[in-house]
Amino acid sequence: MPFNTLEYAQLFQTETDKQVVQQATSGWMEANAGQVIYNGGNEIKIPDLNMQGLADYDRDNGYVKGSVSFKYTTYEMTQDRGRSFTLDAMDVNETNFGATAASVLSEFQRTKVIPEIDAYRYSKIAATAIAAGQTKGYVLNESTVISELYSQIYKLCDLGLDMSQLVIPISYDAYGVLNGSEKIQKKIDVGQFAQGGINLSIKYLDGIPLIPVAANRFKTEYLFNNGKTSGQEVGGFTPTANAKDILWMVVNRSAPVAISKTDTPRIFDPLTNQEANAWKIDYRKYHDAFIPKNKVPTIFVTTKGE
């Protein structure tokens, strides 16, 4: 039976997209992409829904007319990232190619792609919050951390949000302070958090999910390397010189709209590959995160103060 590269490519495409949603700490943001229109390429359309409030009913003239505006705004995904892999023909044959390639792509996503996607999304939220004045610096202190956190929670609830609509991505520094306080522990419970078709066991503060985020993914600014520096094939991401550490974010769960799409991987067997006697896999990922203008007031970012 001839080797079916298309079949493998489609399988890898499906599984890599699923892995991002399930394993990224920001995977919950992709649940908001349900009404997003994506037809390939780097453009997506996000719906904006607007309507009027109530008016008096008139017994003679009846109802005051209203309208519903449901229009789509076009956004461009700015993150077009990729990498090409080769697997030597002496190490991999048709029999074990599928398992080996799947293992390579899974590890690549786990250690390189997912951390970068997380870092980009959180820095994008931070940049939006900073531009809107929805941020502050704070020095971690066990005696004041809970009052500081609740002041921000109540700030968003005062806009009409319920606590159940919020989510708190949090640094391990701040997470450790919360967990180390017996007073605060009384307010924390363990529960299930649905993400990407699986249930994660996490801690909740008054019904708000606490999602711990590693420090290297939780800064305000990053440089996403282009893959060529001083002649060396590098890549990935690094914090900028002006980047600040994020302690936590209080976010309306429906505010960030995140999307990530794996382009169909290109697979070349050793006989087709003209560059080497090796299997070649070309991997390409489009992704981005957006916060519609009317949702910007429903995010707040706290950075590490000095």
PDB file of C-alpha atoms in Angstrom:
ATOM      1  CA  MET A   1       0.000   0.000   0.000  1.00  0.00           C
ATOM      2  CA  PRO A   2       1.482   3.416  -0.962  1.00  0.00           C
ATOM      3  CA  PHE A   3       2.340   5.791   1.870  1.00  0.00           C
ATOM      4  CA  ASN A   4      -0.488   8.322   2.294  1.00  0.00           C
ATOM      5  CA  THR A   5       1.139  11.641   3.221  1.00  0.00           C
ATOM      6  CA  LEU A   6      -2.186  13.523   2.930  1.00  0.00           C
ATOM      7  CA  GLU A   7      -3.841  11.252   5.484  1.00  0.00           C
ATOM      8  CA  TYR A   8      -1.017  11.816   7.956  1.00  0.00           C
ATOM      9  CA  ALA A   9      -1.026  15.570   7.302  1.00  0.00           C
ATOM     10  CA  GLN A  10      -4.753  15.868   8.049  1.00  0.00           C
ATOM     11  CA  LEU A  11      -4.389  13.799  11.211  1.00  0.00           C
ATOM     12  CA  PHE A  12      -1.458  15.902  12.444  1.00  0.00           C
ATOM     13  CA  GLN A  13      -3.377  19.102  11.671  1.00  0.00           C
ATOM     14  CA  THR A  14      -6.383  18.026  13.760  1.00  0.00           C
ATOM     15  CA  GLU A  15      -4.352  16.727  16.682  1.00  0.00           C
ATOM     16  CA  THR A  16      -1.995  19.713  16.897  1.00  0.00           C
ATOM     17  CA  ASP A  17      -4.919  22.160  17.042  1.00  0.00           C
ATOM     18  CA  LYS A  18      -6.595  20.073  19.758  1.00  0.00           C
ATOM     19  CA  GLN A  19      -3.376  19.915  21.777  1.00  0.00           C
ATOM     20  CA  VAL A  20      -3.059  23.715  21.861  1.00  0.00           C
ATOM     21  CA  VAL A  21      -6.600  24.203  23.200  1.00  0.00           C
ATOM     22  CA  GLN A  22      -6.224  21.497  25.835  1.00  0.00           C
ATOM     23  CA  GLN A  23      -2.716  22.244  27.090  1.00  0.00           C
ATOM     24  CA  ALA A  24      -2.282  26.029  26.770  1.00  0.00           C
ATOM     25  CA  THR A  25      -3.061  27.866  30.005  1.00  0.00           C
ATOM     26  CA  SER A  26      -4.872  30.327  27.716  1.00  0.00           C
ATOM     27  CA  GLY A  27      -6.832  27.570  25.956  1.00  0.00           C
ATOM     28  CA  TRP A  28     -10.087  28.789  27.547  1.00  0.00           C
ATOM     29  CA  MET A  29      -9.899  31.878  25.320  1.00  0.00           C
ATOM     30  CA  GLU A  30     -10.576  29.783  22.214  1.00  0.00           C
ATOM     31  CA  ALA A  31     -14.074  28.963  23.484  1.00  0.00           C
ATOM     32  CA  ASN A  32     -14.952  32.545  22.512  1.00  0.00           C
ATOM     33  CA  ALA A  33     -14.132  31.870  18.868  1.00  0.00           C
ATOM     34  CA  GLY A  34     -17.349  29.913  18.301  1.00  0.00           C
ATOM     35  CA  GLN A  35     -18.983  32.635  16.175  1.00  0.00           C
ATOM     36  CA  VAL A  36     -15.772  33.681  14.468  1.00  0.00           C
ATOM     37  CA  ILE A  37     -15.758  33.269  10.703  1.00  0.00           C
ATOM     38  CA  TYR A  38     -12.517  31.794   9.367  1.00  0.00           C
ATOM     39  CA  ASN A  39     -12.111  30.837   5.723  1.00  0.00           C
ATOM     40  CA  GLY A  40      -8.372  30.229   5.662  1.00  0.00           C
ATOM     41  CA  GLY A  41      -5.454  32.604   5.427  1.00  0.00           C
ATOM     42  CA  ASN A  42      -4.751  35.200   8.085  1.00  0.00           C
ATOM     43  CA  GLU A  43      -8.117  36.995   8.353  1.00  0.00           C
ATOM     44  CA  ILE A  44     -10.970  36.330  10.762  1.00  0.00           C
ATOM     45  CA  LYS A  45     -14.315  38.059  11.303  1.00  0.00           C
ATOM     46  CA  ILE A  46     -15.578  38.649  14.867  1.00  0.00           C
ATOM     47  CA  PRO A  47     -19.249  39.565  15.458  1.00  0.00           C
ATOM     48  CA  ASP A  48     -20.328  42.726  17.306  1.00  0.00           C
ATOM     49  CA  LEU A  49     -23.858  42.722  18.754  1.00  0.00           C
ATOM     50  CA  ASN A  50     -25.550  46.025  19.672  1.00  0.00           C
ATOM     51  CA  MET A  51     -29.120  46.866  20.699  1.00  0.00           C
ATOM     52  CA  GLN A  52     -31.127  49.485  22.603  1.00  0.00           C
ATOM     53  CA  GLY A  53     -32.498  49.254  26.136  1.00  0.00           C
ATOM     54  CA  LEU A  54     -36.112  49.243  27.296  1.00  0.00           C
ATOM     55  CA  ALA A  55     -38.559  52.073  26.560  1.00  0.00           C
ATOM     56  CA  ASP A  56     -42.041  52.889  27.863  1.00  0.00           C
ATOM     57  CA  TYR A  57     -44.959  50.969  26.373  1.00  0.00           C
ATOM     58  CA  ASP A  58     -47.693  53.274  25.040  1.00  0.00           C
ATOM     59  CA  ARG A  59     -51.287  51.964  25.159  1.00  0.00           C
ATOM     60  CA  ASP A  60     -52.196  53.864  22.006  1.00  0.00           C
ATOM     61  CA  ASN A  61     -49.049  53.549  19.928  1.00  0.00           C
ATOM     62  CA  GLY A  62     -47.710  50.295  21.332  1.00  0.00           C
ATOM     63  CA  TYR A  63     -44.030  49.511  21.379  1.00  0.00           C
ATOM     64  CA  VAL A  64     -41.128  51.851  20.738  1.00  0.00           C
ATOM     65  CA  LYS A  65     -39.212  50.485  17.781  1.00  0.00           C
ATOM     66  CA  GLY A  66     -35.729  49.138  18.282  1.00  0.00           C
ATOM     67  CA  SER A  67     -33.115  47.458  16.160  1.00  0.00           C
ATOM     68  CA  VAL A  68     -30.411  44.872  16.504  1.00  0.00           C
ATOM     69  CA  SER A  69     -27.054  45.485  14.875  1.00  0.00           C
ATOM     70  CA  PHE A  70     -25.142  42.287  14.249  1.00  0.00           C
ATOM     71  CA  LYS A  71     -22.120  43.053  12.156  1.00  0.00           C
ATOM     72  CA  TYR A  72     -18.705  41.495  11.702  1.00  0.00           C
ATOM     73  CA  THR A  73     -15.403  43.276  12.147  1.00  0.00           C
ATOM     74  CA  THR A  74     -12.445  41.923  10.199  1.00  0.00           C
ATOM     75  CA  TYR A  75      -9.198  41.330  12.076  1.00  0.00           C
ATOM     76  CA  GLU A  76      -5.862  40.151  10.769  1.00  0.00           C
ATOM     77  CA  MET A  77      -3.934  37.412  12.544  1.00  0.00           C
ATOM     78  CA  THR A  78      -0.454  38.824  12.892  1.00  0.00           C
ATOM     79  CA  GLN A  79       1.300  35.668  14.064  1.00  0.00           C
ATOM     80  CA  ASP A  80       2.347  33.579  11.058  1.00  0.00           C
ATOM     81  CA  ARG A  81       4.928  31.155  12.452  1.00  0.00           C
ATOM     82  CA  GLY A  82       6.518  27.974  11.166  1.00  0.00           C
ATOM     83  CA  ARG A  83       9.377  25.486  11.271  1.00  0.00           C
ATOM     84  CA  SER A  84      10.673  22.709   9.015  1.00  0.00           C
ATOM     85  CA  PHE A  85      11.814  19.363  10.450  1.00  0.00           C
ATOM     86  CA  THR A  86      13.827  16.523   8.928  1.00  0.00           C
ATOM     87  CA  LEU A  87      13.908  12.914  10.123  1.00  0.00           C
ATOM     88  CA  ASP A  88      16.803  10.876   8.719  1.00  0.00           C
ATOM     89  CA  ALA A  89      15.703   7.973   6.514  1.00  0.00           C
ATOM     90  CA  MET A  90      18.091   5.640   8.367  1.00  0.00           C
ATOM     91  CA  ASP A  91      16.237   6.317  11.620  1.00  0.00           C
ATOM     92  CA  VAL A  92      12.680   6.392  10.321  1.00  0.00           C
ATOM     93  CA  ASN A  93      10.877   4.256   7.751  1.00  0.00           C
ATOM     94  CA  GLU A  94       7.258   4.053   6.622  1.00  0.00           C
ATOM     95  CA  THR A  95       6.441   1.634   9.425  1.00  0.00           C
ATOM     96  CA  ASN A  96       7.408   3.925  12.268  1.00  0.00           C
ATOM     97  CA  PHE A  97       7.120   7.316  10.565  1.00  0.00           C
ATOM     98  CA  GLY A  98       3.635   8.063  11.923  1.00  0.00           C
ATOM     99  CA  ALA A  99       4.532   7.368  15.552  1.00  0.00           C
ATOM    100  CA  THR A 100       7.885   9.167  15.333  1.00  0.00           C
ATOM    101  CA  ALA A 101       6.522  12.243  13.564  1.00  0.00           C
ATOM    102  CA  ALA A 102       3.580  12.456  15.964  1.00  0.00           C
ATOM    103  CA  SER A 103       5.963  12.298  18.909  1.00  0.00           C
ATOM    104  CA  VAL A 104       8.201  15.019  17.438  1.00  0.00           C
ATOM    105  CA  LEU A 105       5.297  17.378  16.665  1.00  0.00           C
ATOM    106  CA  SER A 106       3.675  16.774  20.054  1.00  0.00           C
ATOM    107  CA  GLU A 107       6.906  17.561  21.916  1.00  0.00           C
ATOM    108  CA  PHE A 108       7.548  20.587  19.684  1.00  0.00           C
ATOM    109  CA  GLN A 109       4.112  21.946  20.487  1.00  0.00           C
ATOM    110  CA  ARG A 110       4.382  21.192  24.202  1.00  0.00           C
ATOM    111  CA  THR A 111       7.796  22.814  24.713  1.00  0.00           C
ATOM    112  CA  LYS A 112       7.912  25.519  22.008  1.00  0.00           C
ATOM    113  CA  VAL A 113       4.565  26.357  20.400  1.00  0.00           C
ATOM    114  CA  ILE A 114       2.192  26.345  23.381  1.00  0.00           C
ATOM    115  CA  PRO A 115       4.438  28.476  25.652  1.00  0.00           C
ATOM    116  CA  GLU A 116       4.810  31.006  22.819  1.00  0.00           C
ATOM    117  CA  ILE A 117       1.063  31.155  22.167  1.00  0.00           C
ATOM    118  CA  ASP A 118       0.411  31.668  25.891  1.00  0.00           C
ATOM    119  CA  ALA A 119       3.057  34.390  26.092  1.00  0.00           C
ATOM    120  CA  TYR A 120       1.657  36.197  23.062  1.00  0.00           C
ATOM    121  CA  ARG A 121      -1.940  36.102  24.303  1.00  0.00           C
ATOM    122  CA  TYR A 122      -1.170  37.340  27.807  1.00  0.00           C
ATOM    123  CA  SER A 123       1.117  40.093  26.527  1.00  0.00           C
ATOM    124  CA  LYS A 124      -1.609  41.136  24.083  1.00  0.00           C
ATOM    125  CA  ILE A 125      -4.122  41.425  26.945  1.00  0.00           C
ATOM    126  CA  ALA A 126      -1.542  43.342  28.990  1.00  0.00           C
ATOM    127  CA  ALA A 127      -0.849  45.771  26.146  1.00  0.00           C
ATOM    128  CA  THR A 128      -4.583  46.379  25.707  1.00  0.00           C
ATOM    129  CA  ALA A 129      -5.072  46.953  29.445  1.00  0.00           C
ATOM    130  CA  ILE A 130      -2.074  49.297  29.667  1.00  0.00           C
ATOM    131  CA  ALA A 131      -3.317  51.373  26.725  1.00  0.00           C
ATOM    132  CA  ALA A 132      -6.734  51.669  28.403  1.00  0.00           C
ATOM    133  CA  GLY A 133      -5.374  52.520  31.864  1.00  0.00           C
ATOM    134  CA  GLN A 134      -6.674  49.222  33.230  1.00  0.00           C
ATOM    135  CA  THR A 135      -3.502  48.251  35.088  1.00  0.00           C
ATOM    136  CA  LYS A 136      -1.446  48.965  38.195  1.00  0.00           C
ATOM    137  CA  GLY A 137       1.762  47.892  39.906  1.00  0.00           C
ATOM    138  CA  TYR A 138       1.614  46.073  43.241  1.00  0.00           C
ATOM    139  CA  VAL A 139       4.188  44.686  45.687  1.00  0.00           C
ATOM    140  CA  LEU A 140       3.143  41.202  46.828  1.00  0.00           C
ATOM    141  CA  ASN A 141       2.186  41.167  50.486  1.00  0.00           C
ATOM    142  CA  GLU A 142       0.242  38.418  52.238  1.00  0.00           C
ATOM    143  CA  SER A 143      -1.580  40.892  54.470  1.00  0.00           C
ATOM    144  CA  THR A 144      -2.949  42.963  51.578  1.00  0.00           C
ATOM    145  CA  VAL A 145      -3.067  40.625  48.575  1.00  0.00           C
ATOM    146  CA  ILE A 146      -6.633  39.442  49.111  1.00  0.00           C
ATOM    147  CA  SER A 147      -8.021  42.989  49.510  1.00  0.00           C
ATOM    148  CA  GLU A 148      -6.073  44.097  46.427  1.00  0.00           C
ATOM    149  CA  LEU A 149      -7.410  41.224  44.374  1.00  0.00           C
ATOM    150  CA  TYR A 150     -10.994  41.736  45.504  1.00  0.00           C
ATOM    151  CA  SER A 151     -10.851  45.460  44.783  1.00  0.00           C
ATOM    152  CA  GLN A 152     -10.200  44.582  41.147  1.00  0.00           C
ATOM    153  CA  ILE A 153     -12.813  41.838  41.101  1.00  0.00           C
ATOM    154  CA  TYR A 154     -15.431  44.260  42.444  1.00  0.00           C
ATOM    155  CA  LYS A 155     -14.310  46.907  39.938  1.00  0.00           C
ATOM    156  CA  LEU A 156     -15.352  44.569  37.108  1.00  0.00           C
ATOM    157  CA  CYS A 157     -18.463  43.330  38.909  1.00  0.00           C
ATOM    158  CA  ASP A 158     -19.555  46.966  39.219  1.00  0.00           C
ATOM    159  CA  LEU A 159     -19.792  46.979  35.418  1.00  0.00           C
ATOM    160  CA  GLY A 160     -22.519  44.338  35.652  1.00  0.00           C
ATOM    161  CA  LEU A 161     -20.408  41.189  35.483  1.00  0.00           C
ATOM    162  CA  ASP A 162     -21.052  38.261  37.776  1.00  0.00           C
ATOM    163  CA  MET A 163     -18.095  36.591  39.514  1.00  0.00           C
ATOM    164  CA  SER A 164     -18.893  33.413  37.588  1.00  0.00           C
ATOM    165  CA  GLN A 165     -18.050  35.310  34.380  1.00  0.00           C
ATOM    166  CA  LEU A 166     -14.504  36.082  35.535  1.00  0.00           C
ATOM    167  CA  VAL A 167     -11.238  34.167  35.310  1.00  0.00           C
ATOM    168  CA  ILE A 168      -7.914  34.936  37.004  1.00  0.00           C
ATOM    169  CA  PRO A 169      -4.680  33.885  35.260  1.00  0.00           C
ATOM    170  CA  ILE A 170      -2.108  34.237  38.049  1.00  0.00           C
ATOM    171  CA  SER A 171       1.670  33.999  38.479  1.00  0.00           C
ATOM    172  CA  TYR A 172       3.080  31.254  40.664  1.00  0.00           C
ATOM    173  CA  ASP A 173       4.510  33.938  42.973  1.00  0.00           C
ATOM    174  CA  ALA A 174       1.060  35.324  43.716  1.00  0.00           C
ATOM    175  CA  TYR A 175      -0.511  31.852  43.646  1.00  0.00           C
ATOM    176  CA  GLY A 176       1.948  30.736  46.309  1.00  0.00           C
ATOM    177  CA  VAL A 177       1.063  33.684  48.552  1.00  0.00           C
ATOM    178  CA  LEU A 178      -2.647  32.903  48.250  1.00  0.00           C
ATOM    179  CA  ASN A 179      -2.129  29.217  49.004  1.00  0.00           C
ATOM    180  CA  GLY A 180       0.222  29.952  51.898  1.00  0.00           C
ATOM    181  CA  SER A 181      -2.288  32.017  53.838  1.00  0.00           C
ATOM    182  CA  GLU A 182      -4.651  30.146  56.169  1.00  0.00           C
ATOM    183  CA  LYS A 183      -7.006  33.138  56.113  1.00  0.00           C
ATOM    184  CA  ILE A 184      -7.232  33.114  52.337  1.00  0.00           C
ATOM    185  CA  GLN A 185      -7.471  29.321  52.122  1.00  0.00           C
ATOM    186  CA  LYS A 186     -10.983  29.516  53.589  1.00  0.00           C
ATOM    187  CA  LYS A 187     -12.116  31.269  50.417  1.00  0.00           C
ATOM    188  CA  ILE A 188     -10.517  28.764  48.018  1.00  0.00           C
ATOM    189  CA  ASP A 189     -12.147  25.572  46.734  1.00  0.00           C
ATOM    190  CA  VAL A 190     -11.110  22.936  44.182  1.00  0.00           C
ATOM    191  CA  GLY A 191     -13.344  22.384  41.159  1.00  0.00           C
ATOM    192  CA  GLN A 192     -13.510  21.303  37.522  1.00  0.00           C
ATOM    193  CA  PHE A 193     -12.698  23.670  34.669  1.00  0.00           C
ATOM    194  CA  ALA A 194     -13.760  22.676  31.155  1.00  0.00           C
ATOM    195  CA  GLN A 195     -11.248  23.428  28.408  1.00  0.00           C
ATOM    196  CA  GLY A 196     -10.926  21.895  24.967  1.00  0.00           C
ATOM    197  CA  GLY A 197     -13.242  18.989  25.709  1.00  0.00           C
ATOM    198  CA  ILE A 198     -11.463  17.928  28.915  1.00  0.00           C
ATOM    199  CA  ASN A 199     -12.017  18.820  32.571  1.00  0.00           C
ATOM    200  CA  LEU A 200      -9.097  20.262  34.524  1.00  0.00           C
ATOM    201  CA  SER A 201      -8.975  20.183  38.314  1.00  0.00           C
ATOM    202  CA  ILE A 202      -8.084  23.717  39.489  1.00  0.00           C
ATOM    203  CA  LYS A 203      -8.627  26.021  42.445  1.00  0.00           C
ATOM    204  CA  TYR A 204     -11.400  28.600  42.620  1.00  0.00           C
ATOM    205  CA  LEU A 205     -11.569  31.848  44.607  1.00  0.00           C
ATOM    206  CA  ASP A 206     -15.227  32.618  45.356  1.00  0.00           C
ATOM    207  CA  GLY A 207     -16.182  30.696  42.224  1.00  0.00           C
ATOM    208  CA  ILE A 208     -13.539  32.380  40.029  1.00  0.00           C
ATOM    209  CA  PRO A 209     -11.027  29.983  38.404  1.00  0.00           C
ATOM    210  CA  LEU A 210      -7.376  30.575  39.329  1.00  0.00           C
ATOM    211  CA  ILE A 211      -5.130  29.552  36.427  1.00  0.00           C
ATOM    212  CA  PRO A 212      -1.421  29.473  37.349  1.00  0.00           C
ATOM    213  CA  VAL A 213       0.906  30.646  34.562  1.00  0.00           C
ATOM    214  CA  ALA A 214       4.668  30.097  34.378  1.00  0.00           C
ATOM    215  CA  ALA A 215       6.790  33.241  34.670  1.00  0.00           C
ATOM    216  CA  ASN A 216       8.331  32.949  31.181  1.00  0.00           C
ATOM    217  CA  ARG A 217       4.822  33.167  29.642  1.00  0.00           C
ATOM    218  CA  PHE A 218       3.518  35.966  31.867  1.00  0.00           C
ATOM    219  CA  LYS A 219       5.154  39.277  30.969  1.00  0.00           C
ATOM    220  CA  THR A 220       3.889  42.444  29.358  1.00  0.00           C
ATOM    221  CA  GLU A 221       6.130  42.436  26.258  1.00  0.00           C
ATOM    222  CA  TYR A 222       7.969  39.876  24.145  1.00  0.00           C
ATOM    223  CA  LEU A 223      10.116  39.726  21.073  1.00  0.00           C
ATOM    224  CA  PHE A 224       8.984  36.910  18.817  1.00  0.00           C
ATOM    225  CA  ASN A 225      12.187  35.980  17.040  1.00  0.00           C
ATOM    226  CA  ASN A 226      12.254  35.746  13.256  1.00  0.00           C
ATOM    227  CA  GLY A 227      14.462  32.647  13.134  1.00  0.00           C
ATOM    228  CA  LYS A 228      17.679  34.247  11.908  1.00  0.00           C
ATOM    229  CA  THR A 229      20.097  35.947  14.283  1.00  0.00           C
ATOM    230  CA  SER A 230      23.822  36.232  13.508  1.00  0.00           C
ATOM    231  CA  GLY A 231      23.497  33.445  10.976  1.00  0.00           C
ATOM    232  CA  GLN A 232      22.149  30.974  13.530  1.00  0.00           C
ATOM    233  CA  GLU A 233      18.755  29.311  13.169  1.00  0.00           C
ATOM    234  CA  VAL A 234      17.050  30.459  16.317  1.00  0.00           C
ATOM    235  CA  GLY A 235      13.443  31.234  17.066  1.00  0.00           C
ATOM    236  CA  GLY A 236      10.946  31.249  19.877  1.00  0.00           C
ATOM    237  CA  PHE A 237      10.338  34.261  22.076  1.00  0.00           C
ATOM    238  CA  THR A 238      12.147  36.391  24.639  1.00  0.00           C
ATOM    239  CA  PRO A 239      10.991  39.228  26.937  1.00  0.00           C
ATOM    240  CA  THR A 240      11.856  42.736  25.811  1.00  0.00           C
ATOM    241  CA  ALA A 241      14.088  44.984  27.929  1.00  0.00           C
ATOM    242  CA  ASN A 242      10.989  46.914  29.073  1.00  0.00           C
ATOM    243  CA  ALA A 243       8.887  43.863  29.924  1.00  0.00           C
ATOM    244  CA  LYS A 244       7.249  43.752  33.347  1.00  0.00           C
ATOM    245  CA  ASP A 245       6.301  40.643  35.289  1.00  0.00           C
ATOM    246  CA  ILE A 246       2.549  40.105  35.516  1.00  0.00           C
ATOM    247  CA  LEU A 247       1.203  39.070  38.926  1.00  0.00           C
ATOM    248  CA  TRP A 248      -2.362  38.373  37.836  1.00  0.00           C
ATOM    249  CA  MET A 249      -5.144  39.359  35.487  1.00  0.00           C
ATOM    250  CA  VAL A 250      -8.824  39.666  36.321  1.00  0.00           C
ATOM    251  CA  VAL A 251     -10.562  39.026  33.019  1.00  0.00           C
ATOM    252  CA  ASN A 252     -14.112  38.761  31.773  1.00  0.00           C
ATOM    253  CA  ARG A 253     -14.028  35.219  30.402  1.00  0.00           C
ATOM    254  CA  SER A 254     -15.791  36.269  27.200  1.00  0.00           C
ATOM    255  CA  ALA A 255     -13.513  39.268  26.500  1.00  0.00           C
ATOM    256  CA  PRO A 256     -10.465  37.731  24.766  1.00  0.00           C
ATOM    257  CA  VAL A 257     -11.167  35.989  21.472  1.00  0.00           C
ATOM    258  CA  ALA A 258      -8.255  33.706  20.647  1.00  0.00           C
ATOM    259  CA  ILE A 259      -7.789  31.572  17.581  1.00  0.00           C
ATOM    260  CA  SER A 260      -4.996  29.274  16.437  1.00  0.00           C
ATOM    261  CA  LYS A 261      -4.950  27.312  13.206  1.00  0.00           C
ATOM    262  CA  THR A 262      -2.393  24.813  11.983  1.00  0.00           C
ATOM    263  CA  ASP A 263      -1.947  24.953   8.246  1.00  0.00           C
ATOM    264  CA  THR A 264      -2.018  21.486   6.697  1.00  0.00           C
ATOM    265  CA  PRO A 265       1.498  20.132   7.391  1.00  0.00           C
ATOM    266  CA  ARG A 266       3.470  19.337   4.255  1.00  0.00           C
ATOM    267  CA  ILE A 267       5.132  15.925   4.362  1.00  0.00           C
ATOM    268  CA  PHE A 268       7.825  14.800   1.911  1.00  0.00           C
ATOM    269  CA  ASP A 269       9.192  11.252   1.925  1.00  0.00           C
ATOM    270  CA  PRO A 270      12.959  10.681   1.387  1.00  0.00           C
ATOM    271  CA  LEU A 271      12.490  10.000  -2.339  1.00  0.00           C
ATOM    272  CA  THR A 272      10.592  13.259  -2.838  1.00  0.00           C
ATOM    273  CA  ASN A 273      12.741  15.409  -0.581  1.00  0.00           C
ATOM    274  CA  GLN A 274      15.471  16.931  -2.780  1.00  0.00           C
ATOM    275  CA  GLU A 275      17.510  18.367   0.080  1.00  0.00           C
ATOM    276  CA  ALA A 276      18.453  15.208   1.990  1.00  0.00           C
ATOM    277  CA  ASN A 277      17.793  11.507   2.357  1.00  0.00           C
ATOM    278  CA  ALA A 278      15.258  12.258   5.042  1.00  0.00           C
ATOM    279  CA  TRP A 279      11.606  12.748   5.786  1.00  0.00           C
ATOM    280  CA  LYS A 280      10.680  16.434   5.761  1.00  0.00           C
ATOM    281  CA  ILE A 281       7.773  18.005   7.659  1.00  0.00           C
ATOM    282  CA  ASP A 282       6.811  21.656   7.192  1.00  0.00           C
ATOM    283  CA  TYR A 283       4.803  23.020  10.122  1.00  0.00           C
ATOM    284  CA  ARG A 284       2.971  26.371  10.007  1.00  0.00           C
ATOM    285  CA  LYS A 285       0.767  28.016  12.644  1.00  0.00           C
ATOM    286  CA  TYR A 286      -1.494  31.073  12.402  1.00  0.00           C
ATOM    287  CA  HIS A 287      -2.686  32.520  15.699  1.00  0.00           C
ATOM    288  CA  ASP A 288      -3.721  35.718  17.431  1.00  0.00           C
ATOM    289  CA  ALA A 289      -5.909  37.108  20.214  1.00  0.00           C
ATOM    290  CA  PHE A 290      -8.285  40.058  20.104  1.00  0.00           C
ATOM    291  CA  ILE A 291     -10.378  41.996  22.607  1.00  0.00           C
ATOM    292  CA  PRO A 292     -13.383  43.792  21.081  1.00  0.00           C
ATOM    293  CA  LYS A 293     -13.525  47.486  22.070  1.00  0.00           C
ATOM    294  CA  ASN A 294     -16.677  47.095  24.143  1.00  0.00           C
ATOM    295  CA  LYS A 295     -14.980  44.395  26.258  1.00  0.00           C
ATOM    296  CA  VAL A 296     -11.776  46.333  27.052  1.00  0.00           C
ATOM    297  CA  PRO A 297     -13.192  47.782  30.331  1.00  0.00           C
ATOM    298  CA  THR A 298     -13.746  44.205  31.567  1.00  0.00           C
ATOM    299  CA  ILE A 299     -10.051  43.324  31.920  1.00  0.00           C
ATOM    300  CA  PHE A 300      -7.569  44.432  34.580  1.00  0.00           C
ATOM    301  CA  VAL A 301      -3.864  43.603  34.797  1.00  0.00           C
ATOM    302  CA  THR A 302      -1.631  43.790  37.875  1.00  0.00           C
ATOM    303  CA  THR A 303       2.124  43.872  37.374  1.00  0.00           C
ATOM    304  CA  LYS A 304       4.899  43.345  39.901  1.00  0.00           C
ATOM    305  CA  GLY A 305       5.735  46.598  41.673  1.00  0.00           C
ATOM    306  CA  GLU A 306       9.041  47.585  43.221  1.00  0.00           C
TER     307      GLU A 306
END
